[in-house]
Amino acid sequence: MVQRYYTTYQILLLSSLVALFLIFPDIVWTPYEMRDMPADRRPFHILFSVLRYVYFTLLVYQLIKVNLEKWSTTSFLKRLLHSAMVVVIAYILYGIISYSLYGRIRHFGSLVLFQFFIVAILSALIGHIYLLYQLQRSKEKEIELLKVENLQSQYDALTNQINPHFFFNSLHGLTSLIRKQNQEATLTYVEKLSDVFRYILRSDKKGLVSVAEELAFVRSFAYMMEVRFANKIHFEIAVNQDVLTDQLPVLSILPLLDNIVVHNTIDSLHPMHIRIDTEQADRLRISSPIFPKIRQPETTGTGLKNLQSRFQLLLNKEVIIEKRMDTFTVTLPLNKIDVV
């Protein structure tokens, strides 16, 4: 439903003021006309002046109303043309009314024609200005929506990863390395865990990041996942060097990796191979096989929707999601950065 920033009473008040402005020259001239007019005709003349005012008020009201509610063209000339057509009909109708009351056409000269022309211009101008105002408000709402969704996405990423399960899985992986007394692997794991936490916690200060930054995070996260699943999950990153400076929303790949783990069986019989490559020069593709769990977990389904919204609002580009019989693929558009 389109939000309106006006009321009927406001339009009516504006119309009455415009009508008063239009017939003001006639109001000033009325005493001079009535001075040379027979006394019995003066009440009728006053009544006709009132009717003219009411007529102009209603005409302006209707024209402003259709300009605001019916005509959505962004072209001022088209809007003016439509208003002028209505005014021409109203001008002819005014002449008919004048003739029926006076027995002749009164107040139908160049001044009145000019007044009707002003009605067309003002109505079209008000409608055009209001449309520009609506577009501006719409842009402002999109910016606010971007901020909210961006914060929500960052919050979701944080809560999805920094939760008791994540801590447990991270500590479980660390514990298994300590038990194996593999000091080098343990130190590497701690370093990667630190990199993951640091990137996530700093994501609230970033909107877009380079592909190189995002992939550096993915490599750290991938190492932890490989330890967690005892090398039953494998990552292959084959990204063209030319796109490393291109940009994408921060934490774009994380919800996709989380989605893969949540919805698929990963074991010795179903090893998970996740490939990240550049399908095209300006796109990043993340693909994986489909090993559906016997009992699918209950999820809100907002992860991919939030991701799509962020790309639409930050880059004005669409995320492509393809689900085939045995493969799930998500293609992320990139913001091309020309390096001098």
PDB file of C-alpha atoms in Angstrom, residues 115-328:
ATOM      1  CA  GLN A 115      -6.478  31.631 -15.086  1.00  0.00           C
ATOM      2  CA  PHE A 116      -7.393  28.166 -16.383  1.00  0.00           C
ATOM      3  CA  PHE A 117      -3.908  27.837 -17.848  1.00  0.00           C
ATOM      4  CA  ILE A 118      -2.400  28.670 -14.448  1.00  0.00           C
ATOM      5  CA  VAL A 119      -4.601  25.935 -12.919  1.00  0.00           C
ATOM      6  CA  ALA A 120      -3.067  23.385 -15.296  1.00  0.00           C
ATOM      7  CA  ILE A 121       0.498  24.504 -14.548  1.00  0.00           C
ATOM      8  CA  LEU A 122       0.072  24.601 -10.758  1.00  0.00           C
ATOM      9  CA  SER A 123      -1.680  21.209 -10.612  1.00  0.00           C
ATOM     10  CA  ALA A 124       0.987  19.546 -12.765  1.00  0.00           C
ATOM     11  CA  LEU A 125       3.753  21.215 -10.760  1.00  0.00           C
ATOM     12  CA  ILE A 126       2.286  20.103  -7.421  1.00  0.00           C
ATOM     13  CA  GLY A 127       1.914  16.530  -8.698  1.00  0.00           C
ATOM     14  CA  HIS A 128       5.456  16.498 -10.076  1.00  0.00           C
ATOM     15  CA  ILE A 129       6.993  17.901  -6.884  1.00  0.00           C
ATOM     16  CA  TYR A 130       5.050  15.387  -4.808  1.00  0.00           C
ATOM     17  CA  LEU A 131       6.281  12.518  -7.004  1.00  0.00           C
ATOM     18  CA  LEU A 132       9.887  13.685  -6.555  1.00  0.00           C
ATOM     19  CA  TYR A 133       9.253  13.845  -2.813  1.00  0.00           C
ATOM     20  CA  GLN A 134       7.910  10.273  -2.842  1.00  0.00           C
ATOM     21  CA  LEU A 135      10.952   9.054  -4.776  1.00  0.00           C
ATOM     22  CA  GLN A 136      13.242  10.782  -2.283  1.00  0.00           C
ATOM     23  CA  ARG A 137      11.373   9.217   0.637  1.00  0.00           C
ATOM     24  CA  SER A 138      11.610   5.839  -1.085  1.00  0.00           C
ATOM     25  CA  LYS A 139      15.376   6.248  -1.449  1.00  0.00           C
ATOM     26  CA  GLU A 140      15.682   7.214   2.197  1.00  0.00           C
ATOM     27  CA  LYS A 141      13.658   4.144   3.201  1.00  0.00           C
ATOM     28  CA  GLU A 142      15.907   1.932   1.064  1.00  0.00           C
ATOM     29  CA  ILE A 143      18.955   3.375   2.813  1.00  0.00           C
ATOM     30  CA  GLU A 144      17.373   2.741   6.204  1.00  0.00           C
ATOM     31  CA  LEU A 145      16.402  -0.769   5.105  1.00  0.00           C
ATOM     32  CA  LEU A 146      19.970  -1.347   3.973  1.00  0.00           C
ATOM     33  CA  LYS A 147      21.277  -0.310   7.375  1.00  0.00           C
ATOM     34  CA  VAL A 148      18.799  -2.533   9.197  1.00  0.00           C
ATOM     35  CA  GLU A 149      19.371  -5.572   6.978  1.00  0.00           C
ATOM     36  CA  ASN A 150      23.107  -5.067   7.036  1.00  0.00           C
ATOM     37  CA  LEU A 151      23.108  -4.961  10.823  1.00  0.00           C
ATOM     38  CA  GLN A 152      20.715  -7.908  10.954  1.00  0.00           C
ATOM     39  CA  SER A 153      22.922  -9.910   8.622  1.00  0.00           C
ATOM     40  CA  GLN A 154      25.989  -9.143  10.703  1.00  0.00           C
ATOM     41  CA  TYR A 155      24.081 -10.031  13.849  1.00  0.00           C
ATOM     42  CA  ASP A 156      22.878 -13.294  12.299  1.00  0.00           C
ATOM     43  CA  ALA A 157      26.404 -14.169  11.232  1.00  0.00           C
ATOM     44  CA  LEU A 158      27.700 -13.437  14.693  1.00  0.00           C
ATOM     45  CA  THR A 159      24.984 -15.343  16.538  1.00  0.00           C
ATOM     46  CA  ASN A 160      25.137 -18.265  14.094  1.00  0.00           C
ATOM     47  CA  GLN A 161      28.855 -18.708  14.569  1.00  0.00           C
ATOM     48  CA  ILE A 162      29.585 -17.414  18.060  1.00  0.00           C
ATOM     49  CA  ASN A 163      27.164 -19.603  19.944  1.00  0.00           C
ATOM     50  CA  PRO A 164      27.563 -22.550  22.320  1.00  0.00           C
ATOM     51  CA  HIS A 165      27.724 -25.038  19.429  1.00  0.00           C
ATOM     52  CA  PHE A 166      30.436 -23.051  17.718  1.00  0.00           C
ATOM     53  CA  PHE A 167      32.434 -22.781  20.907  1.00  0.00           C
ATOM     54  CA  PHE A 168      31.949 -26.468  21.575  1.00  0.00           C
ATOM     55  CA  ASN A 169      32.985 -27.482  18.058  1.00  0.00           C
ATOM     56  CA  SER A 170      35.977 -25.144  18.149  1.00  0.00           C
ATOM     57  CA  LEU A 171      37.111 -26.451  21.521  1.00  0.00           C
ATOM     58  CA  HIS A 172      36.459 -30.026  20.419  1.00  0.00           C
ATOM     59  CA  GLY A 173      38.710 -29.519  17.418  1.00  0.00           C
ATOM     60  CA  LEU A 174      41.363 -27.893  19.580  1.00  0.00           C
ATOM     61  CA  THR A 175      41.115 -30.684  22.162  1.00  0.00           C
ATOM     62  CA  SER A 176      41.566 -33.373  19.538  1.00  0.00           C
ATOM     63  CA  LEU A 177      44.733 -31.688  18.291  1.00  0.00           C
ATOM     64  CA  ILE A 178      46.098 -31.341  21.831  1.00  0.00           C
ATOM     65  CA  ARG A 179      45.453 -35.035  22.500  1.00  0.00           C
ATOM     66  CA  LYS A 180      47.381 -35.911  19.379  1.00  0.00           C
ATOM     67  CA  GLN A 181      50.195 -33.795  20.826  1.00  0.00           C
ATOM     68  CA  ASN A 182      50.572 -32.066  17.510  1.00  0.00           C
ATOM     69  CA  GLN A 183      51.962 -28.744  18.698  1.00  0.00           C
ATOM     70  CA  GLU A 184      52.375 -27.202  15.247  1.00  0.00           C
ATOM     71  CA  ALA A 185      48.827 -28.077  14.161  1.00  0.00           C
ATOM     72  CA  THR A 186      47.465 -26.841  17.520  1.00  0.00           C
ATOM     73  CA  LEU A 187      49.156 -23.460  17.148  1.00  0.00           C
ATOM     74  CA  THR A 188      47.896 -23.184  13.582  1.00  0.00           C
ATOM     75  CA  TYR A 189      44.368 -23.986  14.741  1.00  0.00           C
ATOM     76  CA  VAL A 190      44.495 -21.315  17.451  1.00  0.00           C
ATOM     77  CA  GLU A 191      45.798 -18.801  14.925  1.00  0.00           C
ATOM     78  CA  LYS A 192      42.994 -19.603  12.455  1.00  0.00           C
ATOM     79  CA  LEU A 193      40.398 -19.443  15.233  1.00  0.00           C
ATOM     80  CA  SER A 194      41.708 -16.016  16.192  1.00  0.00           C
ATOM     81  CA  ASP A 195      41.508 -14.856  12.558  1.00  0.00           C
ATOM     82  CA  VAL A 196      37.884 -16.020  12.290  1.00  0.00           C
ATOM     83  CA  PHE A 197      36.807 -14.242  15.474  1.00  0.00           C
ATOM     84  CA  ARG A 198      38.660 -11.068  14.531  1.00  0.00           C
ATOM     85  CA  TYR A 199      37.086 -10.905  11.060  1.00  0.00           C
ATOM     86  CA  ILE A 200      33.562 -11.505  12.355  1.00  0.00           C
ATOM     87  CA  LEU A 201      33.876  -9.010  15.204  1.00  0.00           C
ATOM     88  CA  ARG A 202      35.207  -6.313  12.870  1.00  0.00           C
ATOM     89  CA  SER A 203      32.590  -6.914  10.185  1.00  0.00           C
ATOM     90  CA  ASP A 204      30.210  -4.360  11.722  1.00  0.00           C
ATOM     91  CA  LYS A 205      32.587  -1.600  10.606  1.00  0.00           C
ATOM     92  CA  LYS A 206      32.617  -2.762   6.989  1.00  0.00           C
ATOM     93  CA  GLY A 207      30.063  -2.807   4.195  1.00  0.00           C
ATOM     94  CA  LEU A 208      32.044  -4.038   1.220  1.00  0.00           C
ATOM     95  CA  VAL A 209      35.349  -5.915   1.350  1.00  0.00           C
ATOM     96  CA  SER A 210      37.700  -7.171  -1.314  1.00  0.00           C
ATOM     97  CA  VAL A 211      37.519 -10.728  -2.569  1.00  0.00           C
ATOM     98  CA  ALA A 212      41.033 -11.245  -1.199  1.00  0.00           C
ATOM     99  CA  GLU A 213      39.907 -10.308   2.340  1.00  0.00           C
ATOM    100  CA  GLU A 214      36.833 -12.542   2.172  1.00  0.00           C
ATOM    101  CA  LEU A 215      38.852 -15.494   0.869  1.00  0.00           C
ATOM    102  CA  ALA A 216      41.482 -15.036   3.596  1.00  0.00           C
ATOM    103  CA  PHE A 217      38.682 -15.418   6.132  1.00  0.00           C
ATOM    104  CA  VAL A 218      37.273 -18.432   4.251  1.00  0.00           C
ATOM    105  CA  ARG A 219      40.672 -20.170   4.319  1.00  0.00           C
ATOM    106  CA  SER A 220      40.905 -19.755   8.091  1.00  0.00           C
ATOM    107  CA  PHE A 221      37.332 -20.949   8.542  1.00  0.00           C
ATOM    108  CA  ALA A 222      37.926 -23.844   6.121  1.00  0.00           C
ATOM    109  CA  TYR A 223      40.913 -25.051   8.154  1.00  0.00           C
ATOM    110  CA  MET A 224      38.775 -25.213  11.294  1.00  0.00           C
ATOM    111  CA  MET A 225      36.011 -27.048   9.412  1.00  0.00           C
ATOM    112  CA  GLU A 226      38.469 -29.603   8.062  1.00  0.00           C
ATOM    113  CA  VAL A 227      39.743 -30.272  11.578  1.00  0.00           C
ATOM    114  CA  ARG A 228      36.201 -30.459  12.939  1.00  0.00           C
ATOM    115  CA  PHE A 229      35.071 -33.021  10.353  1.00  0.00           C
ATOM    116  CA  ALA A 230      38.354 -34.954  10.402  1.00  0.00           C
ATOM    117  CA  ASN A 231      39.126 -34.113   6.775  1.00  0.00           C
ATOM    118  CA  LYS A 232      35.747 -35.304   5.556  1.00  0.00           C
ATOM    119  CA  ILE A 233      35.144 -31.823   4.212  1.00  0.00           C
ATOM    120  CA  HIS A 234      37.451 -30.316   1.589  1.00  0.00           C
ATOM    121  CA  PHE A 235      37.728 -26.828   0.156  1.00  0.00           C
ATOM    122  CA  GLU A 236      39.002 -25.991  -3.288  1.00  0.00           C
ATOM    123  CA  ILE A 237      39.585 -22.308  -4.019  1.00  0.00           C
ATOM    124  CA  ALA A 238      40.327 -21.598  -7.678  1.00  0.00           C
ATOM    125  CA  VAL A 239      39.745 -17.889  -8.050  1.00  0.00           C
ATOM    126  CA  ASN A 240      41.157 -15.795 -10.859  1.00  0.00           C
ATOM    127  CA  GLN A 241      43.760 -13.331  -9.572  1.00  0.00           C
ATOM    128  CA  ASP A 242      42.095 -10.516 -11.525  1.00  0.00           C
ATOM    129  CA  VAL A 243      39.065 -10.461  -9.205  1.00  0.00           C
ATOM    130  CA  LEU A 244      40.930 -10.337  -5.888  1.00  0.00           C
ATOM    131  CA  THR A 245      40.588  -6.541  -5.745  1.00  0.00           C
ATOM    132  CA  ASP A 246      36.870  -6.642  -6.638  1.00  0.00           C
ATOM    133  CA  GLN A 247      34.374  -6.157  -3.842  1.00  0.00           C
ATOM    134  CA  LEU A 248      31.405  -7.955  -2.286  1.00  0.00           C
ATOM    135  CA  PRO A 249      29.429  -7.532   0.956  1.00  0.00           C
ATOM    136  CA  VAL A 250      31.336  -8.620   4.047  1.00  0.00           C
ATOM    137  CA  LEU A 251      30.596 -12.169   5.311  1.00  0.00           C
ATOM    138  CA  SER A 252      28.902 -13.169   2.044  1.00  0.00           C
ATOM    139  CA  ILE A 253      30.403 -16.657   1.882  1.00  0.00           C
ATOM    140  CA  LEU A 254      29.980 -17.572   5.566  1.00  0.00           C
ATOM    141  CA  PRO A 255      26.172 -18.123   5.470  1.00  0.00           C
ATOM    142  CA  LEU A 256      26.640 -20.332   2.394  1.00  0.00           C
ATOM    143  CA  LEU A 257      29.192 -22.525   4.166  1.00  0.00           C
ATOM    144  CA  ASP A 258      26.995 -22.656   7.258  1.00  0.00           C
ATOM    145  CA  ASN A 259      24.046 -23.633   5.041  1.00  0.00           C
ATOM    146  CA  ILE A 260      26.042 -26.506   3.531  1.00  0.00           C
ATOM    147  CA  VAL A 261      26.981 -27.907   6.937  1.00  0.00           C
ATOM    148  CA  VAL A 262      23.475 -27.547   8.406  1.00  0.00           C
ATOM    149  CA  HIS A 263      21.588 -29.215   5.556  1.00  0.00           C
ATOM    150  CA  ASN A 264      23.964 -31.972   4.447  1.00  0.00           C
ATOM    151  CA  THR A 265      25.252 -35.261   5.825  1.00  0.00           C
ATOM    152  CA  ILE A 266      29.040 -35.150   6.078  1.00  0.00           C
ATOM    153  CA  ASP A 267      30.807 -38.438   6.878  1.00  0.00           C
ATOM    154  CA  SER A 268      33.104 -41.027   5.333  1.00  0.00           C
ATOM    155  CA  LEU A 269      30.399 -42.129   2.893  1.00  0.00           C
ATOM    156  CA  HIS A 270      29.482 -38.539   2.039  1.00  0.00           C
ATOM    157  CA  PRO A 271      32.672 -36.467   1.872  1.00  0.00           C
ATOM    158  CA  MET A 272      31.852 -32.829   1.220  1.00  0.00           C
ATOM    159  CA  HIS A 273      33.818 -31.066  -1.505  1.00  0.00           C
ATOM    160  CA  ILE A 274      33.209 -27.308  -1.613  1.00  0.00           C
ATOM    161  CA  ARG A 275      34.554 -25.448  -4.619  1.00  0.00           C
ATOM    162  CA  ILE A 276      34.929 -21.674  -4.823  1.00  0.00           C
ATOM    163  CA  ASP A 277      35.859 -20.368  -8.241  1.00  0.00           C
ATOM    164  CA  THR A 278      35.251 -17.576 -10.740  1.00  0.00           C
ATOM    165  CA  GLU A 279      32.648 -18.732 -13.215  1.00  0.00           C
ATOM    166  CA  GLN A 280      32.859 -15.379 -15.013  1.00  0.00           C
ATOM    167  CA  ALA A 281      35.134 -12.367 -14.708  1.00  0.00           C
ATOM    168  CA  ASP A 282      32.709 -10.563 -12.425  1.00  0.00           C
ATOM    169  CA  ARG A 283      31.172 -13.463 -10.491  1.00  0.00           C
ATOM    170  CA  LEU A 284      32.197 -15.746  -7.645  1.00  0.00           C
ATOM    171  CA  ARG A 285      30.707 -19.248  -7.614  1.00  0.00           C
ATOM    172  CA  ILE A 286      30.337 -21.511  -4.568  1.00  0.00           C
ATOM    173  CA  SER A 287      29.240 -25.060  -5.357  1.00  0.00           C
ATOM    174  CA  SER A 288      28.887 -28.262  -3.363  1.00  0.00           C
ATOM    175  CA  PRO A 289      27.273 -31.703  -3.693  1.00  0.00           C
ATOM    176  CA  ILE A 290      23.904 -32.385  -2.096  1.00  0.00           C
ATOM    177  CA  PHE A 291      23.801 -35.061   0.622  1.00  0.00           C
ATOM    178  CA  PRO A 292      20.475 -34.282   2.328  1.00  0.00           C
ATOM    179  CA  LYS A 293      20.062 -35.298   5.930  1.00  0.00           C
ATOM    180  CA  ILE A 294      17.369 -37.854   6.701  1.00  0.00           C
ATOM    181  CA  ARG A 295      15.769 -35.346   9.020  1.00  0.00           C
ATOM    182  CA  GLN A 296      16.190 -31.786   7.866  1.00  0.00           C
ATOM    183  CA  PRO A 297      16.826 -29.257  10.645  1.00  0.00           C
ATOM    184  CA  GLU A 298      14.271 -26.565  11.371  1.00  0.00           C
ATOM    185  CA  THR A 299      15.626 -23.281  10.069  1.00  0.00           C
ATOM    186  CA  THR A 300      14.096 -19.869   9.392  1.00  0.00           C
ATOM    187  CA  GLY A 301      15.340 -19.754   5.799  1.00  0.00           C
ATOM    188  CA  THR A 302      16.374 -16.111   6.196  1.00  0.00           C
ATOM    189  CA  GLY A 303      20.099 -16.668   5.543  1.00  0.00           C
ATOM    190  CA  LEU A 304      19.889 -16.741   1.744  1.00  0.00           C
ATOM    191  CA  LYS A 305      17.144 -14.097   1.696  1.00  0.00           C
ATOM    192  CA  ASN A 306      19.274 -11.715   3.744  1.00  0.00           C
ATOM    193  CA  LEU A 307      22.225 -12.399   1.474  1.00  0.00           C
ATOM    194  CA  GLN A 308      20.146 -11.632  -1.627  1.00  0.00           C
ATOM    195  CA  SER A 309      18.811  -8.430  -0.061  1.00  0.00           C
ATOM    196  CA  ARG A 310      22.294  -7.233   0.855  1.00  0.00           C
ATOM    197  CA  PHE A 311      23.585  -7.727  -2.692  1.00  0.00           C
ATOM    198  CA  GLN A 312      20.524  -6.013  -4.131  1.00  0.00           C
ATOM    199  CA  LEU A 313      20.864  -2.997  -1.870  1.00  0.00           C
ATOM    200  CA  LEU A 314      24.665  -2.681  -1.741  1.00  0.00           C
ATOM    201  CA  LEU A 315      25.486  -3.578  -5.354  1.00  0.00           C
ATOM    202  CA  ASN A 316      22.077  -3.506  -7.070  1.00  0.00           C
ATOM    203  CA  LYS A 317      22.871  -6.994  -8.405  1.00  0.00           C
ATOM    204  CA  GLU A 318      21.165 -10.372  -8.119  1.00  0.00           C
ATOM    205  CA  VAL A 319      22.497 -13.491  -6.398  1.00  0.00           C
ATOM    206  CA  ILE A 320      21.913 -16.580  -8.545  1.00  0.00           C
ATOM    207  CA  ILE A 321      20.875 -19.761  -6.717  1.00  0.00           C
ATOM    208  CA  GLU A 322      20.782 -23.071  -8.595  1.00  0.00           C
ATOM    209  CA  LYS A 323      19.733 -26.391  -7.108  1.00  0.00           C
ATOM    210  CA  ARG A 324      20.168 -29.437  -9.328  1.00  0.00           C
ATOM    211  CA  MET A 325      19.732 -33.127  -8.598  1.00  0.00           C
ATOM    212  CA  ASP A 326      23.155 -33.518  -6.983  1.00  0.00           C
ATOM    213  CA  THR A 327      24.677 -30.025  -6.829  1.00  0.00           C
ATOM    214  CA  PHE A 328      23.862 -26.781  -5.068  1.00  0.00           C
TER     215      PHE A 328
END
